[in-house]
């Protein structure tokens, strides 16, 4: 999950989900201060966000599953390109980028990480991807991308794609709308009409993440963290990415100055129990989404299982 600094990404969530959640009323509970804020029960004292689990985790695609699906998409794309006489391999990430095992969902929270790295982010690296073909020529690019590189008018399912004609051919073969890249994606993620967006569960989690940031209980905890920072001479209002507030430049993140600020950041989060409160609130919003969209989530799980079975057939 990305931090709230990337708030615009939440707009990927469907309008229906956002509208329905906004319209819902419920028990505020837990001193929330708003009828729309879900009850959270007892808040656990937490220091670090490492290893936390969330209600929607059971519906999310795991890293290993994602790699299998990426490889399946790459294989379908490659097979499509072979129909046009081209050799092409879609780059596939071999492993996710690492961060030393710590979740940065609520910013820096681990005391040992703060002491050793400060705000330095590169504590792990993704394995290199296999490079794609460097040059395909105009015909190869047409086969790969289709006649129009924009998304306007592109089919949203493989069924729809096969029913339409792009009006272009390469080496005597009809080019699918959106090219082989689109065919590869649709084959794995939207083979039939009515399939959910492949980002549905992720966007639902991001919606809960965004809503929790505006929840009065999290707002109160953030203010307590900010006040604690001020007591030690640090002015900061953004707990997830406070570097700019702290006047730190990238070269300062792992410096003694950066490490000192990071230590205080983590200590103040512990004092305010920011992780404990935020985790409880975000989990409550996820639970509410699960209850409200149970059928859609069931469909998402079914479609994920179908994708994985398909990917397994490609693996032989």
GROMACS .gro file of C-alpha atoms in nm:
model
  316
    1UNK     CA    1   0.000   0.000   0.000
    2UNK     CA    2   0.135   0.340  -0.090
    3UNK     CA    3   0.133   0.624   0.165
    4UNK     CA    4  -0.129   0.897   0.165
    5UNK     CA    5   0.108   1.136  -0.008
    6UNK     CA    6  -0.003   0.964  -0.328
    7UNK     CA    7  -0.365   1.060  -0.260
    8UNK     CA    8  -0.450   1.105  -0.628
    9UNK     CA    9  -0.410   0.734  -0.685
   10UNK     CA   10  -0.723   0.671  -0.482
   11UNK     CA   11  -0.925   0.826  -0.765
   12UNK     CA   12  -0.876   0.499  -0.951
   13UNK     CA   13  -1.150   0.351  -0.734
   14UNK     CA   14  -1.486   0.322  -0.907
   15UNK     CA   15  -1.734   0.606  -0.866
   16UNK     CA   16  -1.994   0.359  -0.742
   17UNK     CA   17  -1.773   0.246  -0.454
   18UNK     CA   18  -1.691   0.600  -0.350
   19UNK     CA   19  -2.050   0.719  -0.373
   20UNK     CA   20  -2.191   0.425  -0.179
   21UNK     CA   21  -1.937   0.456   0.099
   22UNK     CA   22  -1.994   0.830   0.128
   23UNK     CA   23  -2.369   0.781   0.155
   24UNK     CA   24  -2.348   0.514   0.423
   25UNK     CA   25  -2.419   0.604   0.783
   26UNK     CA   26  -2.331   0.390   1.083
   27UNK     CA   27  -2.228   0.366   1.443
   28UNK     CA   28  -1.939   0.603   1.508
   29UNK     CA   29  -1.829   0.419   1.822
   30UNK     CA   30  -1.494   0.459   1.991
   31UNK     CA   31  -1.534   0.834   2.034
   32UNK     CA   32  -1.529   0.891   1.661
   33UNK     CA   33  -1.731   1.210   1.659
   34UNK     CA   34  -1.913   1.131   1.334
   35UNK     CA   35  -2.203   0.899   1.255
   36UNK     CA   36  -2.014   0.789   0.944
   37UNK     CA   37  -1.708   0.674   1.138
   38UNK     CA   38  -1.708   0.300   1.213
   39UNK     CA   39  -1.662   0.163   1.562
   40UNK     CA   40  -1.309   0.041   1.638
   41UNK     CA   41  -1.335  -0.121   1.979
   42UNK     CA   42  -1.025  -0.145   2.197
   43UNK     CA   43  -0.714   0.011   2.044
   44UNK     CA   44  -0.394  -0.189   2.086
   45UNK     CA   45  -0.068  -0.017   2.171
   46UNK     CA   46   0.159  -0.061   1.868
   47UNK     CA   47   0.510   0.067   1.804
   48UNK     CA   48   0.587  -0.064   1.457
   49UNK     CA   49   0.373  -0.130   1.149
   50UNK     CA   50   0.584  -0.430   1.052
   51UNK     CA   51   0.385  -0.751   1.006
   52UNK     CA   52   0.038  -0.600   1.040
   53UNK     CA   53  -0.245  -0.784   0.868
   54UNK     CA   54  -0.567  -0.631   0.736
   55UNK     CA   55  -0.919  -0.761   0.667
   56UNK     CA   56  -0.880  -0.723   0.290
   57UNK     CA   57  -0.551  -0.915   0.279
   58UNK     CA   58  -0.736  -1.239   0.209
   59UNK     CA   59  -0.874  -1.092  -0.113
   60UNK     CA   60  -0.554  -0.925  -0.233
   61UNK     CA   61  -0.322  -1.082  -0.487
   62UNK     CA   62  -0.002  -1.197  -0.319
   63UNK     CA   63   0.341  -1.113  -0.459
   64UNK     CA   64   0.390  -1.472  -0.574
   65UNK     CA   65   0.050  -1.481  -0.742
   66UNK     CA   66   0.122  -1.148  -0.911
   67UNK     CA   67   0.447  -1.283  -1.050
   68UNK     CA   68   0.262  -1.584  -1.191
   69UNK     CA   69   0.006  -1.358  -1.356
   70UNK     CA   70   0.278  -1.129  -1.490
   71UNK     CA   71   0.451  -1.426  -1.647
   72UNK     CA   72   0.121  -1.545  -1.798
   73UNK     CA   73   0.056  -1.202  -1.947
   74UNK     CA   74   0.409  -1.193  -2.085
   75UNK     CA   75   0.365  -1.538  -2.242
   76UNK     CA   76   0.035  -1.447  -2.410
   77UNK     CA   77   0.185  -1.123  -2.540
   78UNK     CA   78   0.487  -1.310  -2.676
   79UNK     CA   79   0.267  -1.572  -2.845
   80UNK     CA   80   0.061  -1.295  -3.001
   81UNK     CA   81   0.372  -1.129  -3.142
   82UNK     CA   82   0.487  -1.461  -3.291
   83UNK     CA   83   0.171  -1.464  -3.503
   84UNK     CA   84   0.306  -1.153  -3.672
   85UNK     CA   85   0.657  -1.292  -3.710
   86UNK     CA   86   0.824  -1.108  -3.422
   87UNK     CA   87   1.017  -1.223  -3.119
   88UNK     CA   88   0.923  -1.017  -2.816
   89UNK     CA   89   0.947  -1.074  -2.443
   90UNK     CA   90   0.753  -0.849  -2.208
   91UNK     CA   91   0.972  -0.746  -1.911
   92UNK     CA   92   0.866  -0.924  -1.592
   93UNK     CA   93   0.981  -0.817  -1.247
   94UNK     CA   94   1.134  -1.117  -1.075
   95UNK     CA   95   1.074  -0.993  -0.723
   96UNK     CA   96   0.912  -0.695  -0.550
   97UNK     CA   97   1.125  -0.409  -0.422
   98UNK     CA   98   1.226  -0.462  -0.063
   99UNK     CA   99   1.230  -0.213   0.226
  100UNK     CA  100   1.408  -0.415   0.489
  101UNK     CA  101   1.084  -0.588   0.588
  102UNK     CA  102   0.920  -0.278   0.730
  103UNK     CA  103   0.583  -0.147   0.619
  104UNK     CA  104   0.589   0.226   0.550
  105UNK     CA  105   0.210   0.246   0.548
  106UNK     CA  106   0.211   0.495   0.834
  107UNK     CA  107   0.554   0.634   0.763
  108UNK     CA  108   0.867   0.537   0.951
  109UNK     CA  109   0.775   0.337   1.261
  110UNK     CA  110   1.056   0.092   1.341
  111UNK     CA  111   1.311   0.222   1.596
  112UNK     CA  112   1.595   0.004   1.466
  113UNK     CA  113   1.536   0.116   1.109
  114UNK     CA  114   1.530   0.481   1.217
  115UNK     CA  115   1.853   0.439   1.412
  116UNK     CA  116   2.037   0.270   1.127
  117UNK     CA  117   1.896   0.428   0.811
  118UNK     CA  118   1.710   0.743   0.907
  119UNK     CA  119   1.475   0.818   0.620
  120UNK     CA  120   1.683   0.642   0.357
  121UNK     CA  121   1.441   0.441   0.142
  122UNK     CA  122   1.669   0.212  -0.058
  123UNK     CA  123   1.713  -0.074   0.190
  124UNK     CA  124   1.641  -0.335  -0.076
  125UNK     CA  125   1.611  -0.358  -0.451
  126UNK     CA  126   1.403  -0.542  -0.702
  127UNK     CA  127   1.569  -0.813  -0.903
  128UNK     CA  128   1.645  -0.693  -1.255
  129UNK     CA  129   1.382  -0.750  -1.520
  130UNK     CA  130   1.460  -0.926  -1.844
  131UNK     CA  131   1.482  -0.655  -2.111
  132UNK     CA  132   1.233  -0.641  -2.395
  133UNK     CA  133   1.337  -0.641  -2.760
  134UNK     CA  134   1.518  -0.314  -2.830
  135UNK     CA  135   1.376  -0.251  -3.175
  136UNK     CA  136   1.078  -0.396  -3.352
  137UNK     CA  137   1.048  -0.152  -3.638
  138UNK     CA  138   0.726   0.020  -3.743
  139UNK     CA  139   0.542  -0.305  -3.822
  140UNK     CA  140   0.646  -0.463  -3.493
  141UNK     CA  141   0.539  -0.157  -3.298
  142UNK     CA  142   0.203  -0.166  -3.475
  143UNK     CA  143   0.157  -0.530  -3.381
  144UNK     CA  144   0.262  -0.460  -3.023
  145UNK     CA  145   0.061  -0.144  -2.954
  146UNK     CA  146  -0.212  -0.147  -3.219
  147UNK     CA  147  -0.300   0.144  -3.447
  148UNK     CA  148  -0.394   0.376  -3.159
  149UNK     CA  149  -0.183   0.412  -2.846
  150UNK     CA  150  -0.463   0.580  -2.648
  151UNK     CA  151  -0.719   0.397  -2.433
  152UNK     CA  152  -1.018   0.565  -2.596
  153UNK     CA  153  -1.245   0.310  -2.761
  154UNK     CA  154  -1.036   0.013  -2.660
  155UNK     CA  155  -1.222  -0.309  -2.574
  156UNK     CA  156  -1.261  -0.387  -2.205
  157UNK     CA  157  -1.273  -0.765  -2.247
  158UNK     CA  158  -1.117  -1.026  -2.474
  159UNK     CA  159  -1.464  -1.113  -2.603
  160UNK     CA  160  -1.518  -0.753  -2.709
  161UNK     CA  161  -1.171  -0.733  -2.861
  162UNK     CA  162  -1.231  -1.036  -3.082
  163UNK     CA  163  -1.562  -0.889  -3.201
  164UNK     CA  164  -1.397  -0.568  -3.325
  165UNK     CA  165  -1.166  -0.499  -3.617
  166UNK     CA  166  -0.880  -0.252  -3.589
  167UNK     CA  167  -0.864  -0.224  -3.967
  168UNK     CA  168  -0.490  -0.294  -3.966
  169UNK     CA  169  -0.288  -0.600  -4.063
  170UNK     CA  170   0.076  -0.698  -4.026
  171UNK     CA  171   0.222  -0.982  -4.231
  172UNK     CA  172  -0.128  -1.085  -4.333
  173UNK     CA  173  -0.258  -1.106  -3.975
  174UNK     CA  174  -0.523  -0.876  -3.828
  175UNK     CA  175  -0.385  -0.657  -3.551
  176UNK     CA  176  -0.601  -0.664  -3.235
  177UNK     CA  177  -0.725  -0.329  -3.107
  178UNK     CA  178  -0.460  -0.217  -2.862
  179UNK     CA  179  -0.214  -0.462  -3.014
  180UNK     CA  180  -0.060  -0.764  -2.850
  181UNK     CA  181  -0.005  -0.576  -2.526
  182UNK     CA  182  -0.379  -0.526  -2.488
  183UNK     CA  183  -0.451  -0.883  -2.594
  184UNK     CA  184  -0.209  -1.013  -2.333
  185UNK     CA  185  -0.369  -0.806  -2.060
  186UNK     CA  186  -0.728  -0.889  -2.154
  187UNK     CA  187  -0.655  -1.261  -2.190
  188UNK     CA  188  -0.534  -1.280  -1.831
  189UNK     CA  189  -0.741  -1.014  -1.656
  190UNK     CA  190  -1.064  -0.968  -1.854
  191UNK     CA  191  -1.136  -1.269  -2.077
  192UNK     CA  192  -1.515  -1.217  -2.048
  193UNK     CA  193  -1.751  -0.921  -2.033
  194UNK     CA  194  -1.846  -0.819  -1.682
  195UNK     CA  195  -1.508  -0.895  -1.527
  196UNK     CA  196  -1.411  -0.670  -1.240
  197UNK     CA  197  -1.124  -0.428  -1.280
  198UNK     CA  198  -0.808  -0.613  -1.179
  199UNK     CA  199  -0.736  -0.331  -0.931
  200UNK     CA  200  -1.077  -0.358  -0.761
  201UNK     CA  201  -0.955  -0.501  -0.430
  202UNK     CA  202  -0.647  -0.279  -0.420
  203UNK     CA  203  -0.859   0.029  -0.487
  204UNK     CA  204  -1.102  -0.076  -0.214
  205UNK     CA  205  -0.811  -0.099   0.030
  206UNK     CA  206  -0.683   0.239  -0.085
  207UNK     CA  207  -1.028   0.386  -0.031
  208UNK     CA  208  -1.025   0.263   0.330
  209UNK     CA  209  -0.670   0.397   0.367
  210UNK     CA  210  -0.776   0.740   0.243
  211UNK     CA  211  -1.090   0.753   0.456
  212UNK     CA  212  -0.899   0.654   0.767
  213UNK     CA  213  -0.667   0.952   0.719
  214UNK     CA  214  -0.966   1.187   0.748
  215UNK     CA  215  -1.117   1.003   1.046
  216UNK     CA  216  -1.134   1.220   1.358
  217UNK     CA  217  -0.955   0.959   1.570
  218UNK     CA  218  -0.658   0.947   1.333
  219UNK     CA  219  -0.660   1.326   1.300
  220UNK     CA  220  -0.636   1.351   1.679
  221UNK     CA  221  -0.347   1.102   1.691
  222UNK     CA  222  -0.163   1.289   1.415
  223UNK     CA  223  -0.201   1.615   1.608
  224UNK     CA  224  -0.059   1.446   1.918
  225UNK     CA  225   0.237   1.321   1.713
  226UNK     CA  226   0.291   1.669   1.568
  227UNK     CA  227   0.279   1.829   1.913
  228UNK     CA  228   0.534   1.577   2.041
  229UNK     CA  229   0.764   1.660   1.750
  230UNK     CA  230   0.726   2.032   1.824
  231UNK     CA  231   0.834   1.975   2.185
  232UNK     CA  232   1.166   1.847   2.052
  233UNK     CA  233   1.208   2.134   1.807
  234UNK     CA  234   1.072   1.967   1.493
  235UNK     CA  235   0.786   2.122   1.297
  236UNK     CA  236   0.599   1.850   1.105
  237UNK     CA  237   0.235   1.785   1.022
  238UNK     CA  238   0.263   1.491   0.778
  239UNK     CA  239   0.356   1.166   0.957
  240UNK     CA  240   0.387   0.944   0.651
  241UNK     CA  241   0.642   1.155   0.464
  242UNK     CA  242   0.764   1.427   0.700
  243UNK     CA  243   1.099   1.486   0.529
  244UNK     CA  244   0.992   1.807   0.354
  245UNK     CA  245   0.833   1.942   0.674
  246UNK     CA  246   1.159   1.866   0.854
  247UNK     CA  247   1.364   2.053   0.594
  248UNK     CA  248   1.548   1.739   0.488
  249UNK     CA  249   1.681   1.696   0.137
  250UNK     CA  250   1.738   1.346  -0.008
  251UNK     CA  251   2.108   1.363   0.073
  252UNK     CA  252   2.017   1.428   0.436
  253UNK     CA  253   1.790   1.128   0.484
  254UNK     CA  254   2.064   0.898   0.613
  255UNK     CA  255   2.281   1.171   0.766
  256UNK     CA  256   2.316   1.229   1.143
  257UNK     CA  257   2.059   1.508   1.106
  258UNK     CA  258   1.817   1.276   0.929
  259UNK     CA  259   1.872   0.993   1.175
  260UNK     CA  260   1.812   1.223   1.472
  261UNK     CA  261   1.483   1.342   1.321
  262UNK     CA  262   1.382   0.986   1.235
  263UNK     CA  263   1.446   0.868   1.591
  264UNK     CA  264   1.224   1.144   1.726
  265UNK     CA  265   0.959   1.075   1.461
  266UNK     CA  266   0.933   0.711   1.569
  267UNK     CA  267   0.939   0.798   1.940
  268UNK     CA  268   0.654   1.046   1.894
  269UNK     CA  269   0.449   0.795   1.699
  270UNK     CA  270   0.489   0.554   1.988
  271UNK     CA  271   0.393   0.821   2.241
  272UNK     CA  272   0.079   0.914   2.043
  273UNK     CA  273   0.008   0.548   1.963
  274UNK     CA  274  -0.037   0.667   1.607
  275UNK     CA  275   0.016   0.320   1.459
  276UNK     CA  276  -0.228   0.156   1.700
  277UNK     CA  277  -0.503   0.410   1.636
  278UNK     CA  278  -0.452   0.427   1.261
  279UNK     CA  279  -0.438   0.051   1.224
  280UNK     CA  280  -0.763   0.007   1.417
  281UNK     CA  281  -0.942   0.277   1.219
  282UNK     CA  282  -0.820   0.163   0.878
  283UNK     CA  283  -0.915  -0.195   0.959
  284UNK     CA  284  -1.265  -0.079   1.053
  285UNK     CA  285  -1.311   0.094   0.718
  286UNK     CA  286  -1.189  -0.218   0.538
  287UNK     CA  287  -1.438  -0.431   0.732
  288UNK     CA  288  -1.719  -0.196   0.639
  289UNK     CA  289  -1.622  -0.218   0.271
  290UNK     CA  290  -1.610  -0.597   0.294
  291UNK     CA  291  -1.960  -0.609   0.440
  292UNK     CA  292  -2.096  -0.363   0.185
  293UNK     CA  293  -1.934  -0.524  -0.119
  294UNK     CA  294  -1.937  -0.888  -0.020
  295UNK     CA  295  -2.072  -1.009  -0.355
  296UNK     CA  296  -1.820  -0.810  -0.559
  297UNK     CA  297  -1.536  -0.937  -0.343
  298UNK     CA  298  -1.660  -1.293  -0.388
  299UNK     CA  299  -1.651  -1.235  -0.764
  300UNK     CA  300  -1.301  -1.087  -0.737
  301UNK     CA  301  -1.180  -1.398  -0.553
  302UNK     CA  302  -1.339  -1.627  -0.811
  303UNK     CA  303  -1.182  -1.435  -1.098
  304UNK     CA  304  -0.841  -1.443  -0.930
  305UNK     CA  305  -0.865  -1.821  -0.894
  306UNK     CA  306  -0.958  -1.848  -1.262
  307UNK     CA  307  -0.662  -1.633  -1.364
  308UNK     CA  308  -0.425  -1.845  -1.160
  309UNK     CA  309  -0.559  -2.166  -1.313
  310UNK     CA  310  -0.509  -2.015  -1.658
  311UNK     CA  311  -0.155  -1.907  -1.567
  312UNK     CA  312  -0.082  -2.262  -1.453
  313UNK     CA  313  -0.179  -2.401  -1.798
  314UNK     CA  314   0.081  -2.173  -1.958
  315UNK     CA  315   0.347  -2.292  -1.718
  316UNK     CA  316   0.295  -2.647  -1.845
   0.00000   0.00000   0.00000
